[in-house]
Amino acid sequence: MTLDPNGDPFAAARRSAALLAEQSGQDRHDLAIVLGSGWAPAADGLGTASFELPVTALGGFPRPTVAGHTGTVRSLELAGLRVLVFLGRVHLYEGHSPATVVHGVRTAVAAGCTTVVLTNAAGGLRVENPVGRPLLISDHLNLTAMSPLSGAPPPQGYNPRFVDLTDLYSARLRSIALRVDPSLGQGVYAGLSGPHYETPAEVAMLQGLGADLVGMSTVLEAIAARHLGAEVLGLSLVTNLAAGLGHGGVEHAQVVAAGAAAAPSVGSLLAGFLRALS
Ligand code: 8IG
C-alpha cells in the first residue's frame, strides 16, 4: 500500500513504524541513516544487519525506480546504537508527493530515531571540491517549490507546521563529524526537483545564490525530520562537477561509479561518526 494522498501521513508513519517493530523484533531504533545513490555500497561497512526487508513491506513506500537505489531497510547495532539504514530513497522526480518522499524519515522518527543522517550524491559547483569527496551539508536552498508540511496541519501532539530551520543541519553533529574527519569540507546544498540536470546558465545562477552542491533529494527529508524534532546530519558525496564545469556532460553511470569507488572511505566515515556519537 502506498501513502494515501488524503490520509494523515503522520498516522501512516506510526503504522509503518509498528510494522517495522513487529517484523524486526526491535521495539525501537535510535538513529536512521538514509543512503542515497553513491552511498548504498557503504552499507556493508556499517556491520552485519540483524534484519533486512524491502521498504514496501512497511506500507506507505512506493517501489523504487532508480538504478543504485535498492529500496530495502536494515536494522543493525553499532556502538551501542540501534541503527536503521535505508538503502535508497524516494524522489520527487519519480512522480511522488512530498509526503511520500519523507515517509521513510517520518517512519524512522516514529520508530524512536532522534538523529537522522541524510546522505546523497551531488554535483559539485566549486572546482575546489573534486569528485569523490564527501562534504558536510551546512545548509540548504530548497528550490523544489515544495514542502512536506503543506496540506492539512499536523495533528494534535505534533509541532505546528511553521518550523524553524535556523539550525537545520545541526552544528553540534557537524562538529562531531569534524572530530572524526577534520579534513571534511562543508557546503550549501541546493535541492532541485530534477530529474534533468542543470543548464550551464542554471549552474551559474546556483553559484550566484551561494550553493556549493546541487542535487535532487535531501531537502524535504531534512525539513520533515527537523519538524519532528530530530537532529539532522547531511553528507554529500561529490560524484560529478555540475554541467559546464567539468569535461563534458553529466552521466548517471559516472555518479554510480564514483559512489562505488568512494564506498570504503564513506563507510568508515559513517561508522566513525556513529562511534563518536555514543
Ligand atoms: I549525483 O549535477 C548528482 N545529482 N541537479 N545536478 C543535480 N543533481 C545531481 C547532480 C547534478 N549530480
Coordinates of C-alpha atoms and ligand atoms in Angstrom, one line a residue:
M1 CA 0.0 0.0 0.0
T2 CA 1.4 3.4 -1.0
L3 CA 0.6 6.5 1.0
D4 CA -3.0 7.7 0.8
P5 CA -2.8 11.2 -0.5
N6 CA -5.9 12.1 1.5
G7 CA -4.8 10.4 4.7
D8 CA -2.8 11.5 7.7
P9 CA 0.9 11.0 6.8
F10 CA 1.9 11.1 10.5
A11 CA -0.5 8.3 11.3
A12 CA 0.8 6.4 8.3
A13 CA 4.4 6.7 9.6
R14 CA 3.3 5.4 13.0
R15 CA 1.7 2.3 11.3
S16 CA 4.9 1.7 9.3
A17 CA 7.0 2.1 12.5
A18 CA 4.7 -0.5 14.2
L19 CA 5.2 -2.9 11.3
L20 CA 9.0 -2.3 11.5
A21 CA 9.0 -3.1 15.2
E22 CA 6.9 -6.2 14.6
Q23 CA 9.0 -7.5 11.7
S24 CA 12.4 -6.6 13.0
G25 CA 11.8 -7.6 16.6
Q26 CA 13.3 -4.3 17.7
D27 CA 10.8 -2.2 19.6
R28 CA 12.8 1.0 18.9
H29 CA 15.6 2.5 16.9
D30 CA 17.9 5.3 17.9
L31 CA 19.3 6.7 14.7
A32 CA 18.4 6.5 11.0
I33 CA 20.7 6.7 8.0
V34 CA 19.4 7.3 4.5
L35 CA 21.9 6.1 2.0
G36 CA 21.4 7.8 -1.3
S37 CA 22.9 6.9 -4.7
G38 CA 26.6 6.6 -4.3
W39 CA 26.3 5.7 -0.6
A40 CA 24.5 2.4 -0.7
P41 CA 27.7 0.4 -1.3
A42 CA 28.9 1.8 2.1
A43 CA 26.1 0.0 3.9
D44 CA 28.2 -3.2 4.4
G45 CA 30.9 -1.1 6.2
L46 CA 28.4 -0.4 9.0
G47 CA 28.4 -4.0 10.1
T48 CA 26.1 -7.0 9.7
A49 CA 22.4 -6.3 9.6
S50 CA 20.3 -8.3 12.1
F51 CA 17.4 -7.8 9.8
E52 CA 16.7 -6.5 6.2
L53 CA 13.5 -6.2 4.3
P54 CA 12.1 -4.3 1.3
V55 CA 10.6 -1.0 2.4
T56 CA 7.4 -1.8 0.5
A57 CA 6.7 -4.4 3.3
L58 CA 6.2 -1.5 5.7
G59 CA 3.4 0.2 3.9
G60 CA 3.5 3.8 2.5
F61 CA 6.6 3.3 0.4
P62 CA 6.4 3.1 -3.4
R63 CA 8.5 0.7 -5.4
P64 CA 11.9 2.3 -6.2
T65 CA 12.6 3.1 -9.9
V66 CA 16.2 4.3 -9.8
A67 CA 19.3 2.3 -10.5
G68 CA 21.5 2.4 -7.5
H69 CA 18.5 2.6 -5.1
T70 CA 17.7 -0.8 -3.8
G71 CA 14.7 0.1 -1.6
T72 CA 15.5 -2.0 1.4
V73 CA 15.8 -1.2 5.1
R74 CA 18.2 -2.7 7.5
S75 CA 18.5 -2.8 11.3
L76 CA 21.9 -3.1 12.9
E77 CA 23.6 -2.4 16.1
L78 CA 26.7 -0.2 16.1
A79 CA 28.5 1.3 19.1
G80 CA 25.5 0.6 21.3
L81 CA 23.1 2.4 19.0
R82 CA 20.2 0.6 17.2
V83 CA 20.5 1.9 13.7
L84 CA 18.0 1.9 10.9
V85 CA 19.6 2.0 7.4
F86 CA 17.6 2.9 4.4
L87 CA 19.3 1.7 1.2
G88 CA 17.8 4.0 -1.3
R89 CA 15.2 6.7 -1.1
V90 CA 12.2 8.2 -2.8
H91 CA 12.5 11.2 -5.1
L92 CA 10.0 13.9 -6.3
Y93 CA 11.2 13.2 -9.8
E94 CA 9.7 9.7 -9.7
G95 CA 6.4 11.4 -9.6
H96 CA 5.8 11.1 -5.8
S97 CA 4.3 13.6 -3.4
P98 CA 6.5 15.4 -0.8
A99 CA 4.7 13.3 1.9
T100 CA 5.7 10.1 0.1
V101 CA 9.3 11.4 -0.3
V102 CA 9.6 11.9 3.5
H103 CA 7.7 8.8 4.6
G104 CA 10.9 7.0 5.5
V105 CA 12.2 9.8 7.7
R106 CA 8.8 10.1 9.4
T107 CA 8.7 6.3 9.9
A108 CA 12.2 6.4 11.4
V109 CA 11.3 9.2 13.9
A110 CA 8.0 7.3 14.8
A111 CA 10.3 4.3 15.5
G112 CA 12.2 6.3 18.0
C113 CA 15.1 7.8 16.0
T114 CA 16.2 11.2 17.4
T115 CA 19.1 11.5 14.9
V116 CA 18.7 11.3 11.1
V117 CA 21.7 11.1 8.8
L118 CA 20.9 12.0 5.2
T119 CA 23.4 11.2 2.5
N120 CA 23.3 11.9 -1.2
A121 CA 25.3 12.1 -4.3
A122 CA 25.6 15.6 -5.7
G123 CA 27.0 17.7 -8.4
G124 CA 29.8 20.0 -7.3
L125 CA 29.5 23.7 -8.0
R126 CA 33.1 24.6 -7.0
V127 CA 36.1 23.1 -8.8
E128 CA 37.9 23.0 -5.4
N129 CA 35.6 20.1 -4.4
P130 CA 36.7 17.3 -6.6
V131 CA 34.8 14.2 -7.5
G132 CA 34.9 11.5 -4.8
R133 CA 35.0 13.9 -1.8
P134 CA 32.3 13.8 0.9
L135 CA 31.2 17.2 2.3
L136 CA 29.1 18.1 5.3
I137 CA 25.9 19.9 4.3
S138 CA 26.0 23.2 6.3
D139 CA 22.6 24.5 5.0
H140 CA 20.3 24.1 2.0
L141 CA 18.4 26.0 -0.6
N142 CA 15.1 24.3 -1.1
L143 CA 14.5 25.0 -4.8
T144 CA 11.8 22.3 -5.3
A145 CA 9.0 24.8 -4.6
M146 CA 7.5 22.1 -2.3
S147 CA 7.3 21.4 1.4
P148 CA 6.5 18.2 3.2
L149 CA 4.4 20.3 5.6
S150 CA 2.0 21.8 3.1
G151 CA -1.5 20.4 3.4
A152 CA -3.6 19.8 6.5
P153 CA -2.0 21.0 9.7
P154 CA 0.0 18.4 11.6
P155 CA -2.3 16.5 14.0
Q156 CA -2.6 17.1 17.8
G157 CA 0.7 16.2 19.5
Y158 CA 2.9 17.3 16.6
N159 CA 4.8 20.5 16.2
P160 CA 3.0 23.2 14.2
R161 CA 3.7 23.5 10.5
F162 CA 5.8 26.7 10.9
V163 CA 9.0 25.0 11.7
D164 CA 12.2 27.0 12.5
L165 CA 15.1 25.9 10.2
T166 CA 17.8 28.1 11.7
D167 CA 19.9 25.1 12.7
L168 CA 18.5 22.6 10.2
Y169 CA 21.9 20.8 9.7
S170 CA 22.9 20.5 13.3
A171 CA 26.1 22.4 14.1
R172 CA 26.6 20.0 17.0
L173 CA 26.5 16.9 14.8
R174 CA 28.8 18.6 12.2
S175 CA 31.4 19.3 14.9
I176 CA 31.3 15.7 15.9
A177 CA 31.7 14.6 12.3
L178 CA 34.7 17.0 12.0
R179 CA 36.3 15.4 15.0
V180 CA 36.1 12.1 13.1
D181 CA 37.5 13.6 9.9
P182 CA 39.0 17.1 10.3
S183 CA 39.5 17.3 6.5
L184 CA 35.8 17.3 5.8
G185 CA 34.7 20.4 3.9
Q186 CA 31.2 21.9 4.2
G187 CA 28.8 23.3 1.7
V188 CA 25.4 24.6 0.9
Y189 CA 23.2 22.1 -0.9
A190 CA 20.7 23.3 -3.5
G191 CA 17.9 20.8 -3.8
L192 CA 16.1 20.8 -7.2
S193 CA 13.3 18.6 -8.3
G194 CA 15.1 17.2 -11.4
P195 CA 15.3 14.7 -13.0
H196 CA 17.1 16.7 -15.7
Y197 CA 20.5 18.1 -14.8
E198 CA 21.1 21.9 -14.9
T199 CA 21.8 24.0 -17.9
P200 CA 25.1 26.0 -17.6
A201 CA 23.0 29.1 -17.0
E202 CA 21.3 27.4 -14.1
V203 CA 24.7 26.3 -12.7
A204 CA 25.9 30.0 -12.8
M205 CA 22.6 31.0 -11.1
L206 CA 23.1 28.4 -8.3
Q207 CA 26.7 29.6 -7.8
G208 CA 25.5 33.2 -7.5
L209 CA 22.9 32.1 -4.9
G210 CA 25.6 30.7 -2.7
A211 CA 25.2 27.0 -3.4
D212 CA 28.2 24.7 -3.3
L213 CA 26.4 21.4 -4.2
V214 CA 23.4 20.6 -6.3
G215 CA 21.2 17.5 -6.2
M216 CA 17.7 16.2 -6.3
S217 CA 17.0 14.9 -2.8
T218 CA 17.5 15.5 0.9
V219 CA 15.9 19.0 1.4
L220 CA 12.4 17.7 2.0
E221 CA 13.6 14.9 4.3
A222 CA 15.6 17.3 6.3
I223 CA 12.6 19.6 6.8
A224 CA 10.4 16.7 7.8
A225 CA 13.0 15.3 10.3
R226 CA 13.5 18.7 11.9
H227 CA 9.8 19.3 12.1
L228 CA 9.6 16.1 14.2
G229 CA 12.4 17.3 16.4
A230 CA 15.1 15.0 15.1
E231 CA 18.7 16.3 14.8
V232 CA 19.9 16.2 11.2
L233 CA 23.3 15.5 9.7
G234 CA 23.7 15.9 6.0
L235 CA 26.5 14.5 3.9
S236 CA 27.0 14.9 0.1
L237 CA 29.4 12.9 -2.0
V238 CA 30.5 14.9 -5.0
T239 CA 30.1 12.5 -7.9
N240 CA 30.3 14.9 -10.8
L241 CA 31.0 18.5 -11.4
A242 CA 27.8 20.4 -12.4
A243 CA 27.1 21.0 -16.0
G244 CA 29.7 23.1 -17.8
L245 CA 32.3 22.9 -15.0
G246 CA 33.9 19.6 -15.9
H247 CA 34.8 17.8 -19.0
G248 CA 31.7 17.0 -21.0
G249 CA 28.3 16.4 -19.6
V250 CA 26.8 14.7 -16.5
E251 CA 26.1 11.0 -16.7
H252 CA 24.2 8.8 -14.2
A253 CA 26.7 5.9 -14.8
Q254 CA 29.5 8.2 -13.6
V255 CA 27.6 9.0 -10.5
V256 CA 27.2 5.3 -9.7
A257 CA 30.9 4.6 -10.4
A258 CA 32.1 7.5 -8.2
G259 CA 29.9 6.2 -5.4
A260 CA 31.3 2.7 -5.7
A261 CA 34.9 4.0 -5.6
A262 CA 34.3 6.1 -2.5
A263 CA 32.3 3.4 -0.6
P264 CA 35.0 2.2 1.7
S265 CA 36.0 5.7 2.8
V266 CA 32.5 7.0 3.3
G267 CA 31.5 3.7 5.0
S268 CA 34.2 4.2 7.6
L269 CA 33.3 7.9 8.0
L270 CA 29.7 6.9 8.9
A271 CA 30.9 4.2 11.2
G272 CA 33.3 6.6 12.9
F273 CA 30.6 9.2 13.3
L274 CA 28.3 6.7 15.0
R275 CA 31.1 5.7 17.4
A276 CA 31.9 9.3 18.2
L277 CA 28.2 9.9 18.9
S278 CA 27.8 7.3 21.5
Ligands
8IG1 I1 24.8 12.8 -8.3 O1 24.9 17.8 -11.3 C1 24.1 14.4 -9.0 N1 22.8 14.8 -8.7 N2 20.5 18.6 -10.0 N3 22.7 18.2 -10.7 C2 21.6 17.8 -10.0 N4 21.6 16.7 -9.3 C3 22.6 15.9 -9.3 C4 23.8 16.2 -9.9 C5 23.9 17.5 -10.7 N5 24.7 15.3 -9.7

